[in-house]
C-alpha positions as YAML, in Angstrom:
chain: A
units: angstrom
residues:
- id: 1
  name: MET
  ca: [-37.63, 129.33, 38.60]
- id: 2
  name: LEU
  ca: [-39.79, 127.07, 40.75]
- id: 3
  name: LEU
  ca: [-38.69, 125.61, 44.07]
- id: 4
  name: ALA
  ca: [-40.73, 122.44, 44.64]
- id: 5
  name: ILE
  ca: [-40.69, 121.03, 48.18]
- id: 6
  name: ASP
  ca: [-41.80, 117.51, 49.10]
- id: 7
  name: ALA
  ca: [-41.89, 117.27, 52.90]
- id: 8
  name: GLY
  ca: [-42.11, 113.62, 53.90]
- id: 9
  name: ASN
  ca: [-41.91, 111.85, 57.24]
- id: 10
  name: THR
  ca: [-38.20, 111.04, 56.86]
- id: 11
  name: ASN
  ca: [-36.79, 113.63, 54.45]
- id: 12
  name: VAL
  ca: [-37.67, 116.96, 52.91]
- id: 13
  name: VAL
  ca: [-36.74, 117.11, 49.21]
- id: 14
  name: PHE
  ca: [-36.11, 120.47, 47.57]
- id: 15
  name: ALA
  ca: [-35.96, 120.63, 43.76]
- id: 16
  name: LEU
  ca: [-35.21, 123.60, 41.54]
- id: 17
  name: LEU
  ca: [-37.11, 123.53, 38.26]
- id: 18
  name: ASP
  ca: [-37.02, 125.56, 35.07]
- id: 19
  name: GLY
  ca: [-40.44, 124.79, 33.65]
- id: 20
  name: ARG
  ca: [-40.74, 121.03, 34.04]
- id: 21
  name: GLU
  ca: [-36.98, 120.46, 33.88]
- id: 22
  name: ILE
  ca: [-35.40, 119.57, 37.20]
- id: 23
  name: LYS
  ca: [-32.11, 121.44, 37.37]
- id: 24
  name: THR
  ca: [-30.97, 120.14, 40.76]
- id: 25
  name: ARG
  ca: [-32.35, 118.63, 43.95]
- id: 26
  name: TRP
  ca: [-31.36, 118.29, 47.60]
- id: 27
  name: ARG
  ca: [-32.71, 116.50, 50.65]
- id: 28
  name: ILE
  ca: [-32.52, 117.11, 54.37]
- id: 29
  name: ALA
  ca: [-33.83, 115.10, 57.31]
- id: 30
  name: THR
  ca: [-37.35, 116.08, 58.31]
- id: 31
  name: ASP
  ca: [-37.46, 118.04, 61.54]
- id: 32
  name: PRO
  ca: [-40.63, 120.08, 62.20]
- id: 33
  name: ARG
  ca: [-38.62, 122.25, 64.59]
- id: 34
  name: ARG
  ca: [-36.23, 123.40, 61.83]
- id: 35
  name: THR
  ca: [-36.79, 127.12, 61.33]
- id: 36
  name: ALA
  ca: [-37.10, 129.09, 58.11]
- id: 37
  name: ASP
  ca: [-33.74, 130.72, 58.89]
- id: 38
  name: GLU
  ca: [-32.03, 127.32, 59.15]
- id: 39
  name: TYR
  ca: [-33.53, 126.20, 55.85]
- id: 40
  name: ALA
  ca: [-32.41, 129.45, 54.23]
- id: 41
  name: VAL
  ca: [-28.77, 129.19, 55.32]
- id: 42
  name: TRP
  ca: [-28.60, 125.59, 54.06]
- id: 43
  name: LEU
  ca: [-30.38, 126.31, 50.77]
- id: 44
  name: ASN
  ca: [-28.39, 129.47, 50.06]
- id: 45
  name: GLN
  ca: [-25.12, 127.56, 50.21]
- id: 46
  name: LEU
  ca: [-26.40, 124.72, 48.04]
- id: 47
  name: LEU
  ca: [-27.83, 127.08, 45.44]
- id: 48
  name: MET
  ca: [-24.50, 128.88, 45.17]
- id: 49
  name: LEU
  ca: [-22.64, 125.58, 44.75]
- id: 50
  name: GLU
  ca: [-24.87, 124.84, 41.75]
- id: 51
  name: GLY
  ca: [-24.42, 128.30, 40.25]
- id: 52
  name: TYR
  ca: [-27.78, 129.74, 41.32]
- id: 53
  name: ALA
  ca: [-28.93, 132.41, 43.75]
- id: 54
  name: MET
  ca: [-31.96, 132.75, 45.97]
- id: 55
  name: ALA
  ca: [-33.13, 135.58, 43.73]
- id: 56
  name: ASP
  ca: [-33.52, 133.05, 40.89]
- id: 57
  name: VAL
  ca: [-36.49, 131.48, 42.70]
- id: 58
  name: ASP
  ca: [-39.75, 133.29, 41.98]
- id: 59
  name: ALA
  ca: [-42.26, 130.62, 43.02]
- id: 60
  name: VAL
  ca: [-42.50, 127.94, 45.71]
- id: 61
  name: ILE
  ca: [-44.87, 124.97, 45.93]
- id: 62
  name: VAL
  ca: [-45.08, 122.55, 48.85]
- id: 63
  name: ALA
  ca: [-46.58, 119.11, 49.36]
- id: 64
  name: THR
  ca: [-46.35, 117.80, 52.88]
- id: 65
  name: VAL
  ca: [-47.55, 114.90, 55.01]
- id: 66
  name: VAL
  ca: [-46.04, 116.57, 58.11]
- id: 67
  name: PRO
  ca: [-48.43, 119.39, 59.08]
- id: 68
  name: ARG
  ca: [-46.04, 120.81, 61.68]
- id: 69
  name: ALA
  ca: [-43.36, 121.35, 59.01]
- id: 70
  name: LEU
  ca: [-45.58, 123.48, 56.78]
- id: 71
  name: HIS
  ca: [-45.48, 126.76, 58.70]
- id: 72
  name: ASN
  ca: [-41.69, 127.12, 58.62]
- id: 73
  name: LEU
  ca: [-41.61, 126.28, 54.90]
- id: 74
  name: GLN
  ca: [-44.21, 128.98, 54.28]
- id: 75
  name: VAL
  ca: [-42.13, 131.45, 56.29]
- id: 76
  name: LEU
  ca: [-39.08, 130.42, 54.21]
- id: 77
  name: ALA
  ca: [-40.94, 131.33, 51.01]
- id: 78
  name: ASP
  ca: [-42.24, 134.63, 52.40]
- id: 79
  name: LYS
  ca: [-39.06, 135.83, 54.06]
- id: 80
  name: TYR
  ca: [-36.31, 134.63, 51.74]
- id: 81
  name: PHE
  ca: [-37.94, 134.09, 48.34]
- id: 82
  name: LYS
  ca: [-40.41, 137.00, 48.60]
- id: 83
  name: THR
  ca: [-43.33, 134.86, 47.45]
- id: 84
  name: THR
  ca: [-46.30, 133.11, 49.01]
- id: 85
  name: ALA
  ca: [-45.82, 129.36, 49.01]
- id: 86
  name: LEU
  ca: [-48.46, 127.43, 47.13]
- id: 87
  name: VAL
  ca: [-49.65, 124.35, 49.03]
- id: 88
  name: ALA
  ca: [-50.73, 121.26, 47.12]
- id: 89
  name: GLY
  ca: [-54.40, 120.56, 47.73]
- id: 90
  name: GLN
  ca: [-55.19, 124.08, 48.94]
- id: 91
  name: SER
  ca: [-56.66, 126.82, 46.74]
- id: 92
  name: PRO
  ca: [-55.51, 127.87, 44.18]
- id: 93
  name: VAL
  ca: [-53.67, 124.54, 43.88]
- id: 94
  name: ASP
  ca: [-56.69, 122.27, 43.92]
- id: 95
  name: TRP
  ca: [-56.04, 118.68, 42.94]
- id: 96
  name: GLY
  ca: [-57.96, 118.79, 39.69]
- id: 97
  name: ILE
  ca: [-58.63, 115.04, 39.82]
- id: 98
  name: GLU
  ca: [-61.38, 112.96, 41.40]
- id: 99
  name: LEU
  ca: [-60.50, 111.41, 44.75]
- id: 100
  name: ASP
  ca: [-62.85, 108.45, 44.56]
- id: 101
  name: VAL
  ca: [-62.37, 107.26, 48.14]
- id: 102
  name: ALA
  ca: [-64.43, 107.27, 51.33]
- id: 103
  name: GLU
  ca: [-62.35, 110.00, 53.06]
- id: 104
  name: PRO
  ca: [-60.77, 112.28, 50.41]
- id: 105
  name: ALA
  ca: [-59.42, 114.73, 53.00]
- id: 106
  name: SER
  ca: [-57.33, 112.01, 54.66]
- id: 107
  name: VAL
  ca: [-55.34, 111.04, 51.56]
- id: 108
  name: GLY
  ca: [-51.68, 112.06, 51.86]
- id: 109
  name: ALA
  ca: [-50.61, 114.90, 49.59]
- id: 110
  name: ASP
  ca: [-47.68, 112.87, 48.25]
- id: 111
  name: ARG
  ca: [-50.02, 110.08, 47.13]
- id: 112
  name: VAL
  ca: [-52.29, 112.45, 45.22]
- id: 113
  name: VAL
  ca: [-49.36, 114.30, 43.64]
- id: 114
  name: ASN
  ca: [-47.88, 110.96, 42.54]
- id: 115
  name: ALA
  ca: [-51.24, 110.00, 41.02]
- id: 116
  name: ILE
  ca: [-51.40, 113.26, 39.06]
- id: 117
  name: ALA
  ca: [-47.88, 112.84, 37.68]
- id: 118
  name: ALA
  ca: [-48.30, 109.14, 36.87]
- id: 119
  name: HIS
  ca: [-51.52, 109.73, 34.94]
- id: 120
  name: HIS
  ca: [-49.83, 112.54, 32.99]
- id: 121
  name: LEU
  ca: [-46.85, 110.36, 32.09]
- id: 122
  name: TYR
  ca: [-48.44, 106.95, 31.51]
- id: 123
  name: ALA
  ca: [-51.66, 105.86, 29.83]
- id: 124
  name: GLY
  ca: [-54.24, 103.42, 31.17]
- id: 125
  name: ASP
  ca: [-54.85, 102.01, 34.63]
- id: 126
  name: LEU
  ca: [-51.91, 102.37, 37.00]
- id: 127
  name: ILE
  ca: [-50.58, 101.14, 40.33]
- id: 128
  name: VAL
  ca: [-48.05, 103.59, 41.79]
- id: 129
  name: ILE
  ca: [-45.66, 102.17, 44.39]
- id: 130
  name: ASP
  ca: [-43.76, 104.75, 46.44]
- id: 131
  name: PHE
  ca: [-40.94, 103.55, 48.70]
- id: 132
  name: GLY
  ca: [-40.69, 105.93, 51.63]
- id: 133
  name: THR
  ca: [-41.09, 105.76, 55.40]
- id: 134
  name: ALA
  ca: [-44.16, 103.76, 54.47]
- id: 135
  name: THR
  ca: [-44.53, 101.95, 51.17]
- id: 136
  name: THR
  ca: [-47.73, 103.02, 49.44]
- id: 137
  name: PHE
  ca: [-49.56, 101.27, 46.62]
- id: 138
  name: ASP
  ca: [-52.01, 103.64, 44.90]
- id: 139
  name: VAL
  ca: [-54.49, 102.96, 42.11]
- id: 140
  name: VAL
  ca: [-55.14, 105.53, 39.38]
- id: 141
  name: ASP
  ca: [-57.73, 104.59, 36.79]
- id: 142
  name: TYR
  ca: [-57.50, 105.26, 33.05]
- id: 143
  name: ARG
  ca: [-59.47, 108.53, 33.51]
- id: 144
  name: GLY
  ca: [-56.98, 109.84, 36.07]
- id: 145
  name: ALA
  ca: [-59.19, 109.33, 39.13]
- id: 146
  name: TYR
  ca: [-57.51, 108.31, 42.36]
- id: 147
  name: LYS
  ca: [-59.21, 105.11, 43.56]
- id: 148
  name: GLY
  ca: [-57.41, 104.31, 46.82]
- id: 149
  name: GLY
  ca: [-54.66, 101.90, 47.74]
- id: 150
  name: ILE
  ca: [-52.54, 100.31, 50.43]
- id: 151
  name: ILE
  ca: [-50.16, 101.62, 53.10]
- id: 152
  name: ALA
  ca: [-47.53, 99.15, 54.30]
- id: 153
  name: PRO
  ca: [-44.58, 99.65, 56.67]
- id: 154
  name: GLY
  ca: [-41.49, 100.72, 54.75]
- id: 155
  name: ILE
  ca: [-38.70, 98.17, 54.58]
- id: 156
  name: ASN
  ca: [-36.39, 100.23, 56.80]
- id: 157
  name: LEU
  ca: [-39.21, 100.72, 59.31]
- id: 158
  name: SER
  ca: [-39.79, 96.96, 59.33]
- id: 159
  name: LEU
  ca: [-36.10, 96.31, 59.91]
- id: 160
  name: ASP
  ca: [-35.88, 98.92, 62.68]
- id: 161
  name: ALA
  ca: [-38.85, 97.34, 64.46]
- id: 162
  name: LEU
  ca: [-37.30, 93.88, 64.21]
- id: 163
  name: VAL
  ca: [-33.95, 95.01, 65.61]
- id: 164
  name: ALA
  ca: [-35.57, 97.07, 68.38]
- id: 165
  name: ALA
  ca: [-37.77, 94.22, 69.56]
- id: 166
  name: ALA
  ca: [-35.17, 91.43, 69.50]
- id: 167
  name: ALA
  ca: [-32.17, 92.07, 71.74]
- id: 168
  name: LYS
  ca: [-29.70, 89.72, 70.03]
- id: 169
  name: LEU
  ca: [-30.44, 90.56, 66.42]
- id: 170
  name: PRO
  ca: [-27.79, 92.75, 64.74]
- id: 171
  name: ARG
  ca: [-28.47, 95.84, 62.66]
- id: 172
  name: ILE
  ca: [-27.97, 95.04, 58.98]
- id: 173
  name: ALA
  ca: [-28.03, 97.06, 55.77]
- id: 174
  name: ILE
  ca: [-30.78, 96.60, 53.21]
- id: 175
  name: ALA
  ca: [-29.25, 94.92, 50.18]
- id: 176
  name: PRO
  ca: [-30.03, 91.97, 47.92]
- id: 177
  name: PRO
  ca: [-28.76, 88.69, 49.39]
- id: 178
  name: GLU
  ca: [-25.55, 87.48, 47.74]
- id: 179
  name: ASN
  ca: [-27.35, 84.45, 46.32]
- id: 180
  name: ARG
  ca: [-31.00, 83.60, 45.73]
- id: 181
  name: SER
  ca: [-31.19, 81.02, 48.49]
- id: 182
  name: VAL
  ca: [-33.99, 81.62, 50.97]
- id: 183
  name: ILE
  ca: [-32.39, 79.47, 53.68]
- id: 184
  name: GLY
  ca: [-30.04, 81.59, 55.76]
- id: 185
  name: ARG
  ca: [-27.00, 79.94, 57.32]
- id: 186
  name: THR
  ca: [-26.18, 82.84, 59.67]
- id: 187
  name: THR
  ca: [-28.40, 85.09, 61.75]
- id: 188
  name: ALA
  ca: [-27.59, 88.09, 59.55]
- id: 189
  name: ASP
  ca: [-28.36, 86.08, 56.39]
- id: 190
  name: ALA
  ca: [-31.64, 84.86, 57.84]
- id: 191
  name: MET
  ca: [-32.64, 88.44, 58.71]
- id: 192
  name: LEU
  ca: [-31.71, 89.76, 55.28]
- id: 193
  name: ILE
  ca: [-33.65, 87.01, 53.53]
- id: 194
  name: GLY
  ca: [-36.68, 87.60, 55.71]
- id: 195
  name: VAL
  ca: [-36.68, 91.36, 55.24]
- id: 196
  name: PHE
  ca: [-35.63, 91.55, 51.58]
- id: 197
  name: TRP
  ca: [-37.30, 88.54, 49.95]
- id: 198
  name: GLY
  ca: [-40.21, 88.85, 52.34]
- id: 199
  name: TYR
  ca: [-40.72, 92.39, 51.07]
- id: 200
  name: VAL
  ca: [-40.45, 91.30, 47.44]
- id: 201
  name: ALA
  ca: [-43.05, 88.58, 48.08]
- id: 202
  name: MET
  ca: [-45.35, 91.10, 49.76]
- id: 203
  name: MET
  ca: [-45.11, 93.50, 46.82]
- id: 204
  name: GLU
  ca: [-45.66, 90.81, 44.22]
- id: 205
  name: GLY
  ca: [-48.59, 89.35, 46.13]
- id: 206
  name: LEU
  ca: [-50.30, 92.71, 46.69]
- id: 207
  name: VAL
  ca: [-49.82, 93.80, 43.09]
- id: 208
  name: ALA
  ca: [-51.29, 90.50, 41.85]
- id: 209
  name: ARG
  ca: [-54.33, 90.95, 44.07]
- id: 210
  name: MET
  ca: [-54.77, 94.60, 43.04]
- id: 211
  name: ARG
  ca: [-54.54, 93.74, 39.34]
- id: 212
  name: ALA
  ca: [-57.12, 91.00, 39.78]
- id: 213
  name: GLU
  ca: [-59.48, 93.41, 41.52]
- id: 214
  name: ILE
  ca: [-59.01, 96.16, 38.92]
- id: 215
  name: GLY
  ca: [-59.80, 93.64, 36.19]
- id: 216
  name: ARG
  ca: [-58.05, 95.51, 33.37]
- id: 217
  name: PRO
  ca: [-54.43, 95.62, 32.13]
- id: 218
  name: THR
  ca: [-52.57, 97.72, 34.68]
- id: 219
  name: LYS
  ca: [-49.06, 99.20, 34.61]
- id: 220
  name: VAL
  ca: [-46.99, 99.37, 37.79]
- id: 221
  name: ILE
  ca: [-44.96, 102.56, 38.26]
- id: 222
  name: SER
  ca: [-42.41, 102.73, 41.08]
- id: 223
  name: THR
  ca: [-40.80, 105.72, 42.74]
- id: 224
  name: GLY
  ca: [-38.73, 106.37, 45.85]
- id: 225
  name: GLY
  ca: [-35.21, 105.53, 46.91]
- id: 226
  name: LEU
  ca: [-35.48, 101.73, 46.88]
- id: 227
  name: ALA
  ca: [-37.27, 101.40, 43.55]
- id: 228
  name: VAL
  ca: [-34.11, 100.55, 41.60]
- id: 229
  name: LEU
  ca: [-32.99, 98.01, 44.20]
- id: 230
  name: PHE
  ca: [-36.24, 96.08, 43.97]
- id: 231
  name: ASN
  ca: [-36.47, 96.47, 40.20]
- id: 232
  name: ASP
  ca: [-33.33, 94.35, 39.87]
- id: 233
  name: ASN
  ca: [-34.96, 91.55, 41.85]
- id: 234
  name: SER
  ca: [-38.57, 91.53, 40.67]
- id: 235
  name: ASP
  ca: [-40.37, 91.83, 37.35]
- id: 236
  name: ILE
  ca: [-43.51, 93.62, 38.58]
- id: 237
  name: PHE
  ca: [-42.45, 97.16, 37.62]
- id: 238
  name: ASP
  ca: [-43.27, 98.54, 34.18]
- id: 239
  name: ALA
  ca: [-41.43, 101.82, 34.78]
- id: 240
  name: ILE
  ca: [-39.35, 103.62, 37.40]
- id: 241
  name: ALA
  ca: [-40.03, 107.33, 37.90]
- id: 242
  name: PRO
  ca: [-37.61, 108.56, 40.58]
- id: 243
  name: ASP
  ca: [-38.86, 112.17, 40.50]
- id: 244
  name: LEU
  ca: [-42.58, 111.44, 40.31]
- id: 245
  name: THR
  ca: [-43.60, 113.64, 43.26]
- id: 246
  name: ILE
  ca: [-41.55, 116.60, 42.05]
- id: 247
  name: GLN
  ca: [-42.96, 116.20, 38.54]
- id: 248
  name: GLY
  ca: [-46.46, 116.20, 40.01]
- id: 249
  name: LEU
  ca: [-45.73, 119.42, 41.90]
- id: 250
  name: ALA
  ca: [-44.51, 121.06, 38.68]
- id: 251
  name: LEU
  ca: [-47.76, 120.06, 36.97]
- id: 252
  name: LEU
  ca: [-49.84, 121.43, 39.84]
- id: 253
  name: TYR
  ca: [-47.92, 124.72, 39.68]
- id: 254
  name: GLU
  ca: [-48.62, 125.01, 35.93]
- id: 255
  name: ARG
  ca: [-52.33, 124.36, 36.51]
- id: 256
  name: SER
  ca: [-52.46, 127.00, 39.25]
- id: 257
  name: LEU
  ca: [-51.13, 129.57, 36.76]
- id: 258
  name: GLN
  ca: [-53.86, 128.64, 34.28]
- id: 259
  name: THR
  ca: [-56.60, 129.28, 36.87]
- id: 260
  name: GLU
  ca: [-55.37, 132.75, 37.79]
...
């Protein structure tokens, strides 16, 4: 079985796959100091709870936007799964798609993996929105080439910055306002409206501008933890793909086998 690891700025997601089928997944807070031994103790217990063993894993693939986290994940694969971790974007796991941007080496691995999976799953021109620490908007053309995109502060990052910079503002949870009014009658309501509906307006405005620039019919695919929340309050999404990054890693693993 394949252990696919998506190491982001906030969380590391581990998914166990049989072929392309995701059998189970777990997440842990990203900490570059976390050792391979700590990962192994945690994973061993979770695997057993799901009826699996560490010996069931015979391949590991990693995509990371946190360079300092990579070494310990590679040690985890070597020491506990007896295999060399494949790293997305590094031989033999080359991207296999055109990165049609000014600085291809600077594109985050998660964004490229999402582009690969989205093009495999959906036809035509695409905008992929990924809700993470940052919210990314990425354009994939009908040929599967990655064309670039937008990086915006994630909604939780925006809220944290607001609360940190304003001494009297309370910490609130991200949720849809109870009604669709955009005039808050309490401080908490005013904050929630500003953060939530402000974010919806930003997404809708950016997608409209991107579609106009692309100039062809374009589907919008969303992924990440807040995709469902925003889908209930906006009509810009054509599909939600919660496991897009993991699906992209599975595809990259399959392609690496074909090149051996």
